[in-house]
PDB file of N, CA and C in Angstrom:
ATOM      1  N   UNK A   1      67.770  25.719 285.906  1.00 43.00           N
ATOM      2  CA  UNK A   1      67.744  24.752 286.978  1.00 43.00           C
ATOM      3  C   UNK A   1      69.128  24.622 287.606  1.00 43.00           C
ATOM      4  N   UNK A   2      70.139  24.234 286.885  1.00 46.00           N
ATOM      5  CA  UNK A   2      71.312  24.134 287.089  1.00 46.00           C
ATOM      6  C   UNK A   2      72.170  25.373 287.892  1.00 46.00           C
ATOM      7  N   UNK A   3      71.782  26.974 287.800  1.00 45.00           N
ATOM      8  CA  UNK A   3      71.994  27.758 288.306  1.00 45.00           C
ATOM      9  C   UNK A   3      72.337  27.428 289.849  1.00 45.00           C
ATOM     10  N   UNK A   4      71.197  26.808 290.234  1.00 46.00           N
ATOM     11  CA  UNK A   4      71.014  26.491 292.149  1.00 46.00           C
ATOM     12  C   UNK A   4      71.698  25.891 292.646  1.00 46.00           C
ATOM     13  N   UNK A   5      72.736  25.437 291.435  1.00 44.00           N
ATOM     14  CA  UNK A   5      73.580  23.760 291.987  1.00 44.00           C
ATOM     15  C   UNK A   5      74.739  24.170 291.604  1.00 44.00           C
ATOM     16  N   UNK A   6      75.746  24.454 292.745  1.00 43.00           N
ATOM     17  CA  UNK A   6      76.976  24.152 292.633  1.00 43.00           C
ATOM     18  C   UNK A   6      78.201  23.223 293.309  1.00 43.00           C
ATOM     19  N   UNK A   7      78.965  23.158 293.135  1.00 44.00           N
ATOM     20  CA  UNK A   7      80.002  21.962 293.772  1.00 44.00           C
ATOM     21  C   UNK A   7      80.026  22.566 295.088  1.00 44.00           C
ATOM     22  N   UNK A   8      80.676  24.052 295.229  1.00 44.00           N
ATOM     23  CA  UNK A   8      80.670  24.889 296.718  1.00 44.00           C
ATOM     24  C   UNK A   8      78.993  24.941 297.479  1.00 44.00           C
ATOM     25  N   UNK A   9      78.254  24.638 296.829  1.00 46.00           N
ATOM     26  CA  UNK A   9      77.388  24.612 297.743  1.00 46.00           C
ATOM     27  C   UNK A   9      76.590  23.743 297.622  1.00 46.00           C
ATOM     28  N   UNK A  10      76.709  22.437 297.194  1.00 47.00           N
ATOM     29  CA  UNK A  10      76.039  21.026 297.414  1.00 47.00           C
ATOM     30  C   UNK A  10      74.860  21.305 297.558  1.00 47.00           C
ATOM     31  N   UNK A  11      73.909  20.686 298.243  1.00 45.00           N
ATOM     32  CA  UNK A  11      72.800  20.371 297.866  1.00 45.00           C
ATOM     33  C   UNK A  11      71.863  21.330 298.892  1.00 45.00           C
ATOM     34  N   UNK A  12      72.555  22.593 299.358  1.00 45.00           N
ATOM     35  CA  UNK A  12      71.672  23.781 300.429  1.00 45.00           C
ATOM     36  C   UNK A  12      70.946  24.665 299.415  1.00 45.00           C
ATOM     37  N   UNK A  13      71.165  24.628 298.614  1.00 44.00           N
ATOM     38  CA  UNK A  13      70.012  25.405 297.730  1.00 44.00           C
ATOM     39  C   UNK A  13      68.340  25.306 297.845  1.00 44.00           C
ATOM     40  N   UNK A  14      67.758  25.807 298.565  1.00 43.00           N
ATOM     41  CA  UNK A  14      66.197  26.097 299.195  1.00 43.00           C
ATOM     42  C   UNK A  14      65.155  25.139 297.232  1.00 43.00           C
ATOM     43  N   UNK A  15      65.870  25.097 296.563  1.00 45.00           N
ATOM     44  CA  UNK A  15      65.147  24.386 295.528  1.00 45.00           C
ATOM     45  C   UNK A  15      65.323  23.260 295.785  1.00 45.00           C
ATOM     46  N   UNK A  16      66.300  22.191 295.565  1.00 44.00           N
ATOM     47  CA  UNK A  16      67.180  20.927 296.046  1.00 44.00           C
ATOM     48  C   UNK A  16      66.897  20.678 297.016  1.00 44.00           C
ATOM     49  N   UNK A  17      66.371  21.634 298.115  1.00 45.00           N
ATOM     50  CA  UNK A  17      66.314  20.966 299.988  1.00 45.00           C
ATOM     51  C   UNK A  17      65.008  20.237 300.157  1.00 45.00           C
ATOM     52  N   UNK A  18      63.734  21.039 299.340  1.00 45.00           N
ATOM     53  CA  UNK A  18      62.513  20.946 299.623  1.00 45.00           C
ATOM     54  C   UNK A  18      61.752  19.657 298.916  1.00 45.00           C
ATOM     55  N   UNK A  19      61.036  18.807 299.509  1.00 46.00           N
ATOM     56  CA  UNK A  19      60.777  17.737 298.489  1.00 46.00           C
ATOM     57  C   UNK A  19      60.526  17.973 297.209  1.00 46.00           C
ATOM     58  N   UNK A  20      59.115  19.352 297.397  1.00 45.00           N
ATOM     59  CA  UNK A  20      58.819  19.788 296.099  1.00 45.00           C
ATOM     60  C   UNK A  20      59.860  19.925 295.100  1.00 45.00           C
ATOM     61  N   UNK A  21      60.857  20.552 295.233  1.00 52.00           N
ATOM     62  CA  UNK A  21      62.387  21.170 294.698  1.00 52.00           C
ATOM     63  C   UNK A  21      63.035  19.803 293.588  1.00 52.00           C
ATOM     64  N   UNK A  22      62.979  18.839 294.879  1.00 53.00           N
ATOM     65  CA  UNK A  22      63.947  17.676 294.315  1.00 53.00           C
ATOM     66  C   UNK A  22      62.930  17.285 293.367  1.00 53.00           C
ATOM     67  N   UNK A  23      61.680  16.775 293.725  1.00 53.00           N
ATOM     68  CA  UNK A  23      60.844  15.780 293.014  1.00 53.00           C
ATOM     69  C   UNK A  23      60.470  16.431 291.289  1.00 53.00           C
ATOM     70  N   UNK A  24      60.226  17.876 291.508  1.00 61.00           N
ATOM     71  CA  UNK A  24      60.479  18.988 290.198  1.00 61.00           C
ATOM     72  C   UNK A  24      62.192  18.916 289.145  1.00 61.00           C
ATOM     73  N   UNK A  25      63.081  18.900 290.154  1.00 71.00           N
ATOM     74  CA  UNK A  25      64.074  18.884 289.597  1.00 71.00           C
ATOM     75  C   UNK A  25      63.997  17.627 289.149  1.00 71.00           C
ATOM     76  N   UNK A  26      64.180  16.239 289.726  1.00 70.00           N
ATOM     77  CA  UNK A  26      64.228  14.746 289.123  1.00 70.00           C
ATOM     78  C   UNK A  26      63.152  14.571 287.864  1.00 70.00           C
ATOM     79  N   UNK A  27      61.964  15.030 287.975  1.00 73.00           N
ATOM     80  CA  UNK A  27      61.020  15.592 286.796  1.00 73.00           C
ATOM     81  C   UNK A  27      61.684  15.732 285.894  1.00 73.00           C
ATOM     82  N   UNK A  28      62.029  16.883 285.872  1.00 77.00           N
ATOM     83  CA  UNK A  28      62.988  17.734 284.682  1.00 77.00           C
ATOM     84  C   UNK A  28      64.023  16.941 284.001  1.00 77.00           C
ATOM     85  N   UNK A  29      64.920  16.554 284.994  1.00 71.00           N
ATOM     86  CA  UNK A  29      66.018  15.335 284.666  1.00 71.00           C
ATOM     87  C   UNK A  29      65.601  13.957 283.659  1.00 71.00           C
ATOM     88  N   UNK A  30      64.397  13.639 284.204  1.00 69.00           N
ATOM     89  CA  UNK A  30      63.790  12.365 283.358  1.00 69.00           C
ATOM     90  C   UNK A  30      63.632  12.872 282.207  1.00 69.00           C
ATOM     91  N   UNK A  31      62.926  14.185 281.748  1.00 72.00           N
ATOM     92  CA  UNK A  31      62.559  14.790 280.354  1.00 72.00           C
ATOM     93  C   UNK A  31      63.944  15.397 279.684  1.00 72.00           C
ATOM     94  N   UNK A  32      64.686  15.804 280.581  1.00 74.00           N
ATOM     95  CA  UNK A  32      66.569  16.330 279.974  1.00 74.00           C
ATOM     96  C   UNK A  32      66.671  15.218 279.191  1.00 74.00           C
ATOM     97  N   UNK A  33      66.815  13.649 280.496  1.00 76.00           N
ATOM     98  CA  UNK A  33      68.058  12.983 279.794  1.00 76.00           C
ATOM     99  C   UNK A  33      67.279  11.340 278.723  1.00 76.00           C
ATOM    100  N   UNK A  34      65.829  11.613 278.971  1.00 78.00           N
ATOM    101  CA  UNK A  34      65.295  11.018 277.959  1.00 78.00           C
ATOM    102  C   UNK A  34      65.205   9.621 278.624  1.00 78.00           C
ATOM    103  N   UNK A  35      64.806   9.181 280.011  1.00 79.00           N
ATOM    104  CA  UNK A  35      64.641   7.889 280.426  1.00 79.00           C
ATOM    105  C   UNK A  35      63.466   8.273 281.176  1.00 79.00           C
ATOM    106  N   UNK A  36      63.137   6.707 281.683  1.00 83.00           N
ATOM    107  CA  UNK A  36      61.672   6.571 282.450  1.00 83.00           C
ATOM    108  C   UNK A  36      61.991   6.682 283.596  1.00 83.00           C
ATOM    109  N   UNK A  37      60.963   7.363 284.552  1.00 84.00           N
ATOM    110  CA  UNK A  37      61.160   7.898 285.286  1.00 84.00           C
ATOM    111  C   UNK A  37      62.176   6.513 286.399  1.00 84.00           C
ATOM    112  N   UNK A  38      61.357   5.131 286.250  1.00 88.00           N
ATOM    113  CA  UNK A  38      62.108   3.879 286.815  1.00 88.00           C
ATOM    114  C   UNK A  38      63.238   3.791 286.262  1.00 88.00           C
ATOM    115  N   UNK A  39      63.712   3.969 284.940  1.00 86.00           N
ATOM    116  CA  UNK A  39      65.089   4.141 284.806  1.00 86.00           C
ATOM    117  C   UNK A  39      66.123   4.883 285.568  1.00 86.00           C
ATOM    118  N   UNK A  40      65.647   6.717 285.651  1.00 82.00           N
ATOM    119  CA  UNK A  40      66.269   7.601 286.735  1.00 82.00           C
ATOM    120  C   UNK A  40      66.588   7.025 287.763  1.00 82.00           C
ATOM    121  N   UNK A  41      65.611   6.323 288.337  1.00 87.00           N
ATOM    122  CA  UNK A  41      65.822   6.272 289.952  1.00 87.00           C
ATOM    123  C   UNK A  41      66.362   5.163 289.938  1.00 87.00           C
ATOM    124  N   UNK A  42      66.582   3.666 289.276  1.00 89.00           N
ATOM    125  CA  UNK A  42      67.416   2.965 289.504  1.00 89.00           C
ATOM    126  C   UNK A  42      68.680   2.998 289.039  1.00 89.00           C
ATOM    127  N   UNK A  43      68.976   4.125 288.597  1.00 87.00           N
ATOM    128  CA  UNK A  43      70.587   4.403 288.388  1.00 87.00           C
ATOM    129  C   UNK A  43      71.039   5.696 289.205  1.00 87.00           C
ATOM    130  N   UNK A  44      69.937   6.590 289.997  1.00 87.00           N
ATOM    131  CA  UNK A  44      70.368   7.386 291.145  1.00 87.00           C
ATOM    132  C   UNK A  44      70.278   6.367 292.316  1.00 87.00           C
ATOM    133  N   UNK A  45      69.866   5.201 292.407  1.00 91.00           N
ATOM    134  CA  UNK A  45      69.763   4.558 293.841  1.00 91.00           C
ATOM    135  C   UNK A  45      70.819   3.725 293.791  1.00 91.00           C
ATOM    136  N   UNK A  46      70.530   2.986 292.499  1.00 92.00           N
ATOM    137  CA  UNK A  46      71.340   1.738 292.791  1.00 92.00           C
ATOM    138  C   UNK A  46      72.394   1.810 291.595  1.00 92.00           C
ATOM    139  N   UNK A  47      72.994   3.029 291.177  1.00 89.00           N
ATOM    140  CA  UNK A  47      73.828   3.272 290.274  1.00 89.00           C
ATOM    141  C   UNK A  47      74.159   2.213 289.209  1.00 89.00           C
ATOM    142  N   UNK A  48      73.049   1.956 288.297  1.00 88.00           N
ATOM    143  CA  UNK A  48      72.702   0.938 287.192  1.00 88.00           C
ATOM    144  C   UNK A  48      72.920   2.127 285.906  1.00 88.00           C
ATOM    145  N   UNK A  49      73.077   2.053 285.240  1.00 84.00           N
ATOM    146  CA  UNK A  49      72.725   3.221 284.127  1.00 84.00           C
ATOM    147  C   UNK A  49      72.113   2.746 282.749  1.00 84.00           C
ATOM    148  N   UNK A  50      71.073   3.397 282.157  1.00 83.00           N
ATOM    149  CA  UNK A  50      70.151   3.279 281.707  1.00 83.00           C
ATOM    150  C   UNK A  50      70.340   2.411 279.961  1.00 83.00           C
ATOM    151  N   UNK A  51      69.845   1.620 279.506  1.00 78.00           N
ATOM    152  CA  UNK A  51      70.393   1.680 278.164  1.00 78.00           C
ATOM    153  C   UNK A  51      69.871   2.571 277.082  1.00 78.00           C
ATOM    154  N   UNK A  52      71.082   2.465 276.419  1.00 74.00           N
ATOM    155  CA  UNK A  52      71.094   3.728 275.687  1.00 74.00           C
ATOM    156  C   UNK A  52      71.268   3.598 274.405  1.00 74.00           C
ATOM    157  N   UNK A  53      71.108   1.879 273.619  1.00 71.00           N
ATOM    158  CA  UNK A  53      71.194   1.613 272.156  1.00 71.00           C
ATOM    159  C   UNK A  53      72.081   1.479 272.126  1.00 71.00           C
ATOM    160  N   UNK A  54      73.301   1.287 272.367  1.00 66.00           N
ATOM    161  CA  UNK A  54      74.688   1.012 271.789  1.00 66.00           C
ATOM    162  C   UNK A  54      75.063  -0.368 272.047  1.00 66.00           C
ATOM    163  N   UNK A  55      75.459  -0.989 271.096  1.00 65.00           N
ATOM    164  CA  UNK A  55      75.709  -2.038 270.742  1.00 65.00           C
ATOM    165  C   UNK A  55      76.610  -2.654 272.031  1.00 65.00           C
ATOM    166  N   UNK A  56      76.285  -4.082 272.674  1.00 65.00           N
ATOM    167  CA  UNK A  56      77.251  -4.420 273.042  1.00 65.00           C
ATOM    168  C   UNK A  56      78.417  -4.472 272.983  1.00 65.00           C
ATOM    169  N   UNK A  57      79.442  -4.342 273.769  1.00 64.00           N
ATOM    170  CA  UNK A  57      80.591  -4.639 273.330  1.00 64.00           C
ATOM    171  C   UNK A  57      80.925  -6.012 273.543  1.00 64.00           C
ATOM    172  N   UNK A  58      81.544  -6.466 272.379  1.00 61.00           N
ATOM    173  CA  UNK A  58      81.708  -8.507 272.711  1.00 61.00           C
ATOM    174  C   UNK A  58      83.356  -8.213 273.261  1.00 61.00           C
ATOM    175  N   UNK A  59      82.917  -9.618 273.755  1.00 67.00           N
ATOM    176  CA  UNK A  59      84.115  -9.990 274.504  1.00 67.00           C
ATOM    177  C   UNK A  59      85.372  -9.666 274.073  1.00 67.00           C
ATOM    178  N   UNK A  60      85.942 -10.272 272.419  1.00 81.00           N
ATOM    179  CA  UNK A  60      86.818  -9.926 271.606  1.00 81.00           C
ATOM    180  C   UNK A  60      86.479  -9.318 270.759  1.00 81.00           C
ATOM    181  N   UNK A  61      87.010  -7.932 271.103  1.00 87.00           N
ATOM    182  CA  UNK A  61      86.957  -7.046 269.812  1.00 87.00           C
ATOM    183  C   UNK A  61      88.133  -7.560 268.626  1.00 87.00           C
ATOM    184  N   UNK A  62      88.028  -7.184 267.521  1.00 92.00           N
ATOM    185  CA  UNK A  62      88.640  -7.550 266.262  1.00 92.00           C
ATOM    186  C   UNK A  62      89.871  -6.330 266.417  1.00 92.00           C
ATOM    187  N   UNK A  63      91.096  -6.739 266.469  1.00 94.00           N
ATOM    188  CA  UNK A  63      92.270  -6.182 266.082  1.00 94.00           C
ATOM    189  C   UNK A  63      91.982  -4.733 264.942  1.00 94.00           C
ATOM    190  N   UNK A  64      92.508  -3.786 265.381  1.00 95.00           N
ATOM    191  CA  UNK A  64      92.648  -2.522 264.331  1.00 95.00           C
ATOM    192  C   UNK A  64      93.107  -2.596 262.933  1.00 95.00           C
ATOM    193  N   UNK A  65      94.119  -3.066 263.024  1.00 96.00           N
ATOM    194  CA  UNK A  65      94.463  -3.305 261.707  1.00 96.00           C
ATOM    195  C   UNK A  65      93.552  -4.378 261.172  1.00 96.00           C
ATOM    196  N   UNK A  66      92.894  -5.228 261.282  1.00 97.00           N
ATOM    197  CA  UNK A  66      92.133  -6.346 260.874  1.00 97.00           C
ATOM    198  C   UNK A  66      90.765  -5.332 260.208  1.00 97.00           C
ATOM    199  N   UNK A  67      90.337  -4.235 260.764  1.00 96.00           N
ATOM    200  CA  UNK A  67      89.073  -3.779 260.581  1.00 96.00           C
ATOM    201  C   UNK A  67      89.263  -2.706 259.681  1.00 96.00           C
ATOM    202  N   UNK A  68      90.748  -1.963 259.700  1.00 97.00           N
ATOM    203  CA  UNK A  68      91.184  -1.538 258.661  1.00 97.00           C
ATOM    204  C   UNK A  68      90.924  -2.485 257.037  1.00 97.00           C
ATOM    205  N   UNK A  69      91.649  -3.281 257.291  1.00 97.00           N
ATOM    206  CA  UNK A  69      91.796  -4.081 255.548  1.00 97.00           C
ATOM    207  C   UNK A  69      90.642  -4.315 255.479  1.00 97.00           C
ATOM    208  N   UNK A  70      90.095  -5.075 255.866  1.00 97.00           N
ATOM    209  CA  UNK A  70      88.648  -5.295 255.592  1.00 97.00           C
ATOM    210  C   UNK A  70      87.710  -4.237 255.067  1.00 97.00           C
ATOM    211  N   UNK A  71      87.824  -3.048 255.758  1.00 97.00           N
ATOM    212  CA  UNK A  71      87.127  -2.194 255.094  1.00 97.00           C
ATOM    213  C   UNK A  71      87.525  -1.571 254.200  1.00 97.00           C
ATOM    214  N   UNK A  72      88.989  -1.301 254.041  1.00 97.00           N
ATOM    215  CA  UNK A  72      89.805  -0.263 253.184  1.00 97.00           C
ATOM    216  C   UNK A  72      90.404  -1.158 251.697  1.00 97.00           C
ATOM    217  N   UNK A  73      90.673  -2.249 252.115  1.00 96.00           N
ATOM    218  CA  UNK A  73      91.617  -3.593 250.797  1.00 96.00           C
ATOM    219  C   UNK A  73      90.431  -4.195 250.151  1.00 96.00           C
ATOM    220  N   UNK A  74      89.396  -4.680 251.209  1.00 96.00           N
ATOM    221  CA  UNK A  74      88.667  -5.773 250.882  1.00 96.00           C
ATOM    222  C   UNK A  74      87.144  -4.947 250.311  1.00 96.00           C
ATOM    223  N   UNK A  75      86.895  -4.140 250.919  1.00 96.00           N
ATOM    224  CA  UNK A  75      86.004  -3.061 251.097  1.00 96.00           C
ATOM    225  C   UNK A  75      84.119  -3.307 251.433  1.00 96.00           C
ATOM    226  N   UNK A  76      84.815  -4.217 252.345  1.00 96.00           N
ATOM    227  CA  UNK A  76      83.387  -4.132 253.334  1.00 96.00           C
ATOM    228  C   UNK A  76      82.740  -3.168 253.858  1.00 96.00           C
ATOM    229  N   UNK A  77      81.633  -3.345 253.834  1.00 95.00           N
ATOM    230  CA  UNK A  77      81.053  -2.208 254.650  1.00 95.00           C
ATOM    231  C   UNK A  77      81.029  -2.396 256.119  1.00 95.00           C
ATOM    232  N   UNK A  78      81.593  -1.237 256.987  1.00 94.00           N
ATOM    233  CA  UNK A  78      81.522  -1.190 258.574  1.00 94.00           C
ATOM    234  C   UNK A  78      80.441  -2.428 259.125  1.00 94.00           C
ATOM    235  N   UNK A  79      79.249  -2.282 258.895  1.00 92.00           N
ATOM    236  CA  UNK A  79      78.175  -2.620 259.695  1.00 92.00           C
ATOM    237  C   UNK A  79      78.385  -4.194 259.206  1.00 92.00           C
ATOM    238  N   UNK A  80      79.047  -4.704 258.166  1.00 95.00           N
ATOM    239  CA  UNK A  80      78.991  -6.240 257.818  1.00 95.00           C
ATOM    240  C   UNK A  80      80.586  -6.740 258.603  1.00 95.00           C
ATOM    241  N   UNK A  81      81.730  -5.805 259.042  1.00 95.00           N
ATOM    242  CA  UNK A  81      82.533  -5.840 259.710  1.00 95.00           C
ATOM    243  C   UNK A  81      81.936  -5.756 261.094  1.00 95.00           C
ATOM    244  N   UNK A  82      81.543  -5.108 261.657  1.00 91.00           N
ATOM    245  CA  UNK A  82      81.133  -5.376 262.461  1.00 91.00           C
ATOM    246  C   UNK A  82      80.566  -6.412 263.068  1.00 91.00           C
ATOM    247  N   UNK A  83      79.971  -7.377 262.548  1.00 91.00           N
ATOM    248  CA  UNK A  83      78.979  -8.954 262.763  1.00 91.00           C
ATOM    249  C   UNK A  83      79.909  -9.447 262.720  1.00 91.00           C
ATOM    250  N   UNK A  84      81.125  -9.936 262.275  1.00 93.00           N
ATOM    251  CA  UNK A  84      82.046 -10.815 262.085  1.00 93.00           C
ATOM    252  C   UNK A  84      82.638 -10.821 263.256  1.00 93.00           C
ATOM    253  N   UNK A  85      83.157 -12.435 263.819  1.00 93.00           N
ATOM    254  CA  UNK A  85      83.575 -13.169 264.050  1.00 93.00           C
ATOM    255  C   UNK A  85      85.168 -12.452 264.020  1.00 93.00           C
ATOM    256  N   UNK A  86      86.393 -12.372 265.238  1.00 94.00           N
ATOM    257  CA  UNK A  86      87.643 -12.767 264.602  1.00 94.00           C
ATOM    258  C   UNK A  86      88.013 -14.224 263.821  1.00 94.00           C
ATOM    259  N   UNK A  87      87.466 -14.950 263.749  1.00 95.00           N
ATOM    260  CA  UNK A  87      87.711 -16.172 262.674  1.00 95.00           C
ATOM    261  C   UNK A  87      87.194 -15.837 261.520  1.00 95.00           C
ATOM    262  N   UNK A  88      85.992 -15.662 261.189  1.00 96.00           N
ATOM    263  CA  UNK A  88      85.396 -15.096 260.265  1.00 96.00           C
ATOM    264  C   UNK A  88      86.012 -13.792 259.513  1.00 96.00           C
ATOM    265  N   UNK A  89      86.712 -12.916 260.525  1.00 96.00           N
ATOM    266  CA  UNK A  89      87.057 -11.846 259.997  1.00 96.00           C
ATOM    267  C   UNK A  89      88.704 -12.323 258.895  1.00 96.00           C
ATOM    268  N   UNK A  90      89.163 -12.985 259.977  1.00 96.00           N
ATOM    269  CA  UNK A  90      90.496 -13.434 259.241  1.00 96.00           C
ATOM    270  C   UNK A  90      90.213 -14.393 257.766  1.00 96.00           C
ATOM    271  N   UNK A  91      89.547 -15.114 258.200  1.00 97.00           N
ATOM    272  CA  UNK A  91      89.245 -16.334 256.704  1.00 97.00           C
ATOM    273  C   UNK A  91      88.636 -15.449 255.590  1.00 97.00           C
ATOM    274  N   UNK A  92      87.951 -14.220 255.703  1.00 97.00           N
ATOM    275  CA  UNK A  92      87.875 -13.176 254.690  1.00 97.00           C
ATOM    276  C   UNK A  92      88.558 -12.343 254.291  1.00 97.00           C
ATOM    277  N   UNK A  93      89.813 -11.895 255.060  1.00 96.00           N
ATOM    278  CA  UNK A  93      91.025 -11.590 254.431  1.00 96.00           C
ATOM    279  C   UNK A  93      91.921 -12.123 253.717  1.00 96.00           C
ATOM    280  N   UNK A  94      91.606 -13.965 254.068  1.00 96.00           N
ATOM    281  CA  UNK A  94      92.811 -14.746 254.057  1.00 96.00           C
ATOM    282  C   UNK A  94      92.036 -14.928 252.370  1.00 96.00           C
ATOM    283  N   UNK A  95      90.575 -15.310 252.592  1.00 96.00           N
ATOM    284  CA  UNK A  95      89.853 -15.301 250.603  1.00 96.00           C
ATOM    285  C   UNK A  95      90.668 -14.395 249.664  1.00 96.00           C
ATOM    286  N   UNK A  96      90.646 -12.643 250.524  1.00 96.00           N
ATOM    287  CA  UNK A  96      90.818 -11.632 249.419  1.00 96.00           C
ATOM    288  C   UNK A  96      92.147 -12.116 249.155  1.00 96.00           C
ATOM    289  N   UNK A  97      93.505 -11.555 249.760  1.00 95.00           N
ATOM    290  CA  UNK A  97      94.383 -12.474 249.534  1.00 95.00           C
ATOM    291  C   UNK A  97      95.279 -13.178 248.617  1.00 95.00           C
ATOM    292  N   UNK A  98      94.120 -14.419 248.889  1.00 95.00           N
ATOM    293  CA  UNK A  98      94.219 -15.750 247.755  1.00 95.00           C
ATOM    294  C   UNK A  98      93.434 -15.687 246.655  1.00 95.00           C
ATOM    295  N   UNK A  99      92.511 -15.065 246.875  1.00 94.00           N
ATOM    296  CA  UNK A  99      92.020 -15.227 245.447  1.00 94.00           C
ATOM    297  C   UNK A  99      91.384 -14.029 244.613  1.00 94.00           C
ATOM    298  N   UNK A 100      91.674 -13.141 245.781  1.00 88.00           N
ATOM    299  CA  UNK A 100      91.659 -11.319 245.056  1.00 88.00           C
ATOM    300  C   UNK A 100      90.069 -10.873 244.793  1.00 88.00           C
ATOM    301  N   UNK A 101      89.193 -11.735 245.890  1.00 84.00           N
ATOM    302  CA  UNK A 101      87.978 -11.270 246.050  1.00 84.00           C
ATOM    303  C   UNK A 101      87.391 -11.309 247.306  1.00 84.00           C
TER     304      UNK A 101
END
């Protein structure tokens, strides 16, 4: 598919020009990149992009070194570091610490 499409020649390729062409190619694209077909088109129209499972990102991420100890001193597991709170994260360092658990 990709053959027909290059940067030097944009979108004149007799596959790409013809409705049939596009509506086959956008086909294809929905089954490539694994969204519904209403997903495709509202992120080719209205440049939205699709979700894709990945976790929000919160507002405040937790400091590097903070996610270090925790996992490496304290030895949390990632995914229970992860749920935490920077308050939460600190008052569980501040436990190990003080009281070596």
């Amino acid at each position: 598919m990709w053959e027909s499409f290059s940067a030097r020649e944009g979108l004149q390729s007799s596959e790409f020009c013809s409705p049939v062409g596009l509506a086959t190619s956008a086909a294809e694209l929905v089954l490539a990149l694994d969204v519904s077909e209403d997903e495709f088109w509202n992120c080719v129209l209205n440049g939205r992009l699709p979700v894709r499972g990945a976790p929000a990102v919160r507002k405040e991420a937790l400091p590097a070194g903070l996610v270090y100890l925790l996992i490496h001193r304290v030895g949390l597991a990632e995914e229970t570091v992860a749920e935490l709170t920077k308050e939460d994260a600190v008052a569980r360092l501040h436990q190990y610490w003080t009281e070596g658990t």
